[in-house]
Short mmCIF file of C-alpha atoms in Angstrom, two decimals:
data_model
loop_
_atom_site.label_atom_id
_atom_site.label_comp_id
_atom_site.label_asym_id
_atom_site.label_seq_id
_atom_site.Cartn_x
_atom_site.Cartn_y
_atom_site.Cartn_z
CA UNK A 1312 -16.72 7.78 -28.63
CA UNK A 1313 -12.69 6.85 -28.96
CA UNK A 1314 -13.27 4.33 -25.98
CA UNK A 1315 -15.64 2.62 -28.27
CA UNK A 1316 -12.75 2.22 -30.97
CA UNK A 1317 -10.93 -1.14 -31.70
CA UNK A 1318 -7.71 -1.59 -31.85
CA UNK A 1319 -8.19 -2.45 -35.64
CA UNK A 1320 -10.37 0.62 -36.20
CA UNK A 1321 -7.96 2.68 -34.04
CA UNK A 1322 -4.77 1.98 -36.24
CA UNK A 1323 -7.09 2.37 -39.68
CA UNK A 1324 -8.27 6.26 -38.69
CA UNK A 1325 -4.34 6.79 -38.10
CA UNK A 1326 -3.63 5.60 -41.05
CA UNK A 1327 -5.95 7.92 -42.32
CA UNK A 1328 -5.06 10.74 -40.65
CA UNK A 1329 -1.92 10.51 -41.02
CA UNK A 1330 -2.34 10.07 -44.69
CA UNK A 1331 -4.40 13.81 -44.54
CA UNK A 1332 -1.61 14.66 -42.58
CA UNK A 1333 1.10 13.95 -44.84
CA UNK A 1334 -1.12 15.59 -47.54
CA UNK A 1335 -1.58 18.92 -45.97
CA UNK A 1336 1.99 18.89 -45.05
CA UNK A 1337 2.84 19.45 -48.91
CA UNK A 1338 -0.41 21.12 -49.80
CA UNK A 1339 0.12 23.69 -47.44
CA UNK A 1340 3.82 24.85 -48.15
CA UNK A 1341 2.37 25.42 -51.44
CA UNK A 1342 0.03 27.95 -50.73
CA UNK A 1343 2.47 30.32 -48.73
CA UNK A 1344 4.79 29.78 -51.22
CA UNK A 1345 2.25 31.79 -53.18
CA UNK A 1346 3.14 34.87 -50.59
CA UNK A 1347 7.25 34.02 -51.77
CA UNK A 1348 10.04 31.84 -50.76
CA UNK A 1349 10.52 33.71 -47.36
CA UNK A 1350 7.14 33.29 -46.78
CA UNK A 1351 7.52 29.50 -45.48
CA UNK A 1352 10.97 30.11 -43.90
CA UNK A 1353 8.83 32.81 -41.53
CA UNK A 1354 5.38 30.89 -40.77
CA UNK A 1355 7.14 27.15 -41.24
CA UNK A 1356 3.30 25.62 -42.86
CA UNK A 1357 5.36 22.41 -43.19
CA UNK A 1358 6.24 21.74 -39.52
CA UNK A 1359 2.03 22.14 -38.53
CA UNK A 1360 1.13 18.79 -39.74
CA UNK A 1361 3.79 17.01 -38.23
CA UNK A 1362 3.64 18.56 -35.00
CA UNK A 1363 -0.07 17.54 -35.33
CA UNK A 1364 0.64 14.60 -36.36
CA UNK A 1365 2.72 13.55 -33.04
CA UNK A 1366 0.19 15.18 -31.11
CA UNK A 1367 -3.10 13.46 -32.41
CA UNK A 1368 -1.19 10.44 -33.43
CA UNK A 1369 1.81 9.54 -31.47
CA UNK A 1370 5.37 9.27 -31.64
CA UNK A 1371 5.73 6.64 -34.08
CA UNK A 1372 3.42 7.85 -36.54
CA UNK A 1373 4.58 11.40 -35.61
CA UNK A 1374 8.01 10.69 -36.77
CA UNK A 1375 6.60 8.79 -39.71
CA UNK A 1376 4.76 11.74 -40.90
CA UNK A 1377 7.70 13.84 -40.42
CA UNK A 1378 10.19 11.56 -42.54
CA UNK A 1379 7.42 11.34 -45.14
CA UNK A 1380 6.73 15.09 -45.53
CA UNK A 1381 9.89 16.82 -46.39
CA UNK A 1382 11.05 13.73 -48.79
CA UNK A 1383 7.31 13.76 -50.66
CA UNK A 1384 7.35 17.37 -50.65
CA UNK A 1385 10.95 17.58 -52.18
CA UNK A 1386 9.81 14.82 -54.92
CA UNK A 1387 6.48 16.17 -55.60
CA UNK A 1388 7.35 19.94 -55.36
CA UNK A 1389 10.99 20.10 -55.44
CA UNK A 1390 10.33 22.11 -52.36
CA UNK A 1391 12.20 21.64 -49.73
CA UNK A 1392 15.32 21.13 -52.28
CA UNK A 1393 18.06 19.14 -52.11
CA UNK A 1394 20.46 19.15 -50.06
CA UNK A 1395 18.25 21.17 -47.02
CA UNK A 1396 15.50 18.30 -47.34
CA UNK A 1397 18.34 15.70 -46.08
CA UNK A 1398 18.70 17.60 -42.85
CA UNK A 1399 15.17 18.74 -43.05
CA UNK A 1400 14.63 15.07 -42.45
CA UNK A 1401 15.97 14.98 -39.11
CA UNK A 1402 14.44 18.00 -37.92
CA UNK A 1403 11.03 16.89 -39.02
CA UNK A 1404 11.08 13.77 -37.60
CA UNK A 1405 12.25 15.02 -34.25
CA UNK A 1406 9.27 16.92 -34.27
CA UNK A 1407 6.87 14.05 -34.58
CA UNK A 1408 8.46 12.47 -32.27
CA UNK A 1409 9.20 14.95 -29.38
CA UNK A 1410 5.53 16.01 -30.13
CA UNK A 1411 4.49 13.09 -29.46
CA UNK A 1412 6.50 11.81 -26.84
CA UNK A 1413 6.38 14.79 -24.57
CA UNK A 1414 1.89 14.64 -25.09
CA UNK A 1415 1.74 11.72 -22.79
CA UNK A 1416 3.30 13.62 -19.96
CA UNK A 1417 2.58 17.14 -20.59
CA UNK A 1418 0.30 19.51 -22.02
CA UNK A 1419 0.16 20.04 -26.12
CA UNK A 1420 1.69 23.90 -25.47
CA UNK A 1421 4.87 22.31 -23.58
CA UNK A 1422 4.82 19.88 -26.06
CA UNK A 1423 5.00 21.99 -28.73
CA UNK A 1424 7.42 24.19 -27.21
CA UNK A 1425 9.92 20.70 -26.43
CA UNK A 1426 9.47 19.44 -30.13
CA UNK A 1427 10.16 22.69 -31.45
CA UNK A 1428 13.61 23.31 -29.18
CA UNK A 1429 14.57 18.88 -29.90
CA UNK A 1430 13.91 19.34 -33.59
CA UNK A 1431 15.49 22.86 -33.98
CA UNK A 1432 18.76 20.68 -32.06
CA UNK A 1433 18.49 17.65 -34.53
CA UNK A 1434 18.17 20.20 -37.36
CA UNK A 1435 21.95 22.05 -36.40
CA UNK A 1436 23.20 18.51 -35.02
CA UNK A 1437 22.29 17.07 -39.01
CA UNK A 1438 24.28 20.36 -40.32
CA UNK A 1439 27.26 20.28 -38.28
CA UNK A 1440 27.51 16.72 -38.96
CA UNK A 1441 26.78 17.14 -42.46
CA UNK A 1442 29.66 19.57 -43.00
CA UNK A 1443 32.53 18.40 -40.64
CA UNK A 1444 31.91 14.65 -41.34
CA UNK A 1445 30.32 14.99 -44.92
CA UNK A 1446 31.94 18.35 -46.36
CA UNK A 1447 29.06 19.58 -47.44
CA UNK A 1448 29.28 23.19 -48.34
CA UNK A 1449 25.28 25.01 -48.95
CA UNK A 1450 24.92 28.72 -48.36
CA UNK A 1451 22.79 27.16 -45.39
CA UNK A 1452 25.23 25.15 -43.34
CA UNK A 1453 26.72 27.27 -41.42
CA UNK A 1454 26.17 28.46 -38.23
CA UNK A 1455 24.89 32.03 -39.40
CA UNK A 1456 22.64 30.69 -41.36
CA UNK A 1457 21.24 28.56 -38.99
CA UNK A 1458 21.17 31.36 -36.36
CA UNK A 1459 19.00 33.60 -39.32
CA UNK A 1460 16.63 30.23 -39.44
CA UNK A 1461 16.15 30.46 -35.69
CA UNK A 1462 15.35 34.22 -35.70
CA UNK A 1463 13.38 34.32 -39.36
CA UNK A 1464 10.99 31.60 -37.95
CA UNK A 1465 10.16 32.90 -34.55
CA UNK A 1466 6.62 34.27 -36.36
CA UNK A 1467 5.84 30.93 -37.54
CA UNK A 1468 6.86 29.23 -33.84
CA UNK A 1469 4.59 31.31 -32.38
CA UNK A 1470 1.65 30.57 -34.75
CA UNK A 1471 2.73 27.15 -33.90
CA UNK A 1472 2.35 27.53 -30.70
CA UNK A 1473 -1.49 29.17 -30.69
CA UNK A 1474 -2.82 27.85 -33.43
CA UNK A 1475 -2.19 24.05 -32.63
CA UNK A 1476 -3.46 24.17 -29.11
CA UNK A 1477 -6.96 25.55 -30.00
CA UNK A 1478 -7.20 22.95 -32.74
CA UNK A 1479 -6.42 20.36 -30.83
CA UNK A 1480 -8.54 21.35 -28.17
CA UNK A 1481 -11.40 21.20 -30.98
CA UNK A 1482 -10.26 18.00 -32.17
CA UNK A 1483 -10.92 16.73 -28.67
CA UNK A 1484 -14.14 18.05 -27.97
CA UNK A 1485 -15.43 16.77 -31.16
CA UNK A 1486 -13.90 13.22 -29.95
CA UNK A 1487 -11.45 12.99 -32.93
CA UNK A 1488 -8.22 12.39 -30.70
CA UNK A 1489 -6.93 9.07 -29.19
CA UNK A 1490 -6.41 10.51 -26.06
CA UNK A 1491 -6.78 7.65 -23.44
CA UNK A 1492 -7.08 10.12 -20.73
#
């Protein structure tokens, strides 16, 4: 079925999904936000749509996705809030983007895995810079607190790491990818 795509029907459906994608990823902070505040720093709901989003879509619209996410989410929901969302912004779109890359060599478990170590870098690369060449001073820019982040969200990586494989894999089989291979 996707070899029967054109290119003009190809780039509409990402459009689309990435649209869905964008959606979910401030839909679904929401609803663990239900469970409390710590509940999204543990399972990380907003990194799953962007991660999917490099993974089904590519890396340009996987970094797209993942600069559009935290920034609508932090207008719409106030959620991530500002400052984090700034550096937030680099992690996320590492993410898309390492997803992505790292899909057209590898499988979508070591490309998980990759996006998760290049974003968690980008993430402490965007704090240090933020407070030696910035002076920004948050409770979470230091190294500490970016240390806790690693640890508090190992749950969520691994969720990351199951859950996305098997629905890709579905996503395949049901010839909703634009895998070329």
């Amino acid at each position: 079925m996707a070899q029967l795509r054109t290119k003009r029907q190809t780039v509409t459906l990402k459009i689309a999904y990435g649209g869905l994608l964008i959606a979910l990823g401030i839909l679904l902070p929401q609803a663990f936000h239900i469970f409390g505040q710590e509940a999204g720093m543990i399972f990380l709901p907003i990194q799953i749509p962007v991660f999917m989003a490099g993974l089904l879509l590519g890396p340009i619209y996987g970094g797209i996705v993942g600069a559009a996410v935290p920034i609508l989410s932090c207008v719409l929901t106030a959620m991530p809030p500002v400052p984090k969302v700034y550096f937030m912004l680099f992690e996320m779109v590492a993410y898309g983007v390492a997803s992505g890359l790292l899909k057209k060599k590898f499988n979508v478990i070591v490309s998980i895995l990759g996006a998760i170590i290049a974003g968690r870098l980008m993430y402490g690369a965007a704090l240090a810079a933020g407070v030696s060449i910035l002076g920004i001073h948050a409770p979470f820019a230091n190294s500490a607190a970016f240390i806790s982040t690693l640890v508090t969200g190992i749950p969520g990586n691994l969720i990351q790491l199951t859950l996305l494989p098997a629905l890709y894999i579905g996503l395949k089989r049901g010839g909703f990818t634009f895998d070329e291979r």
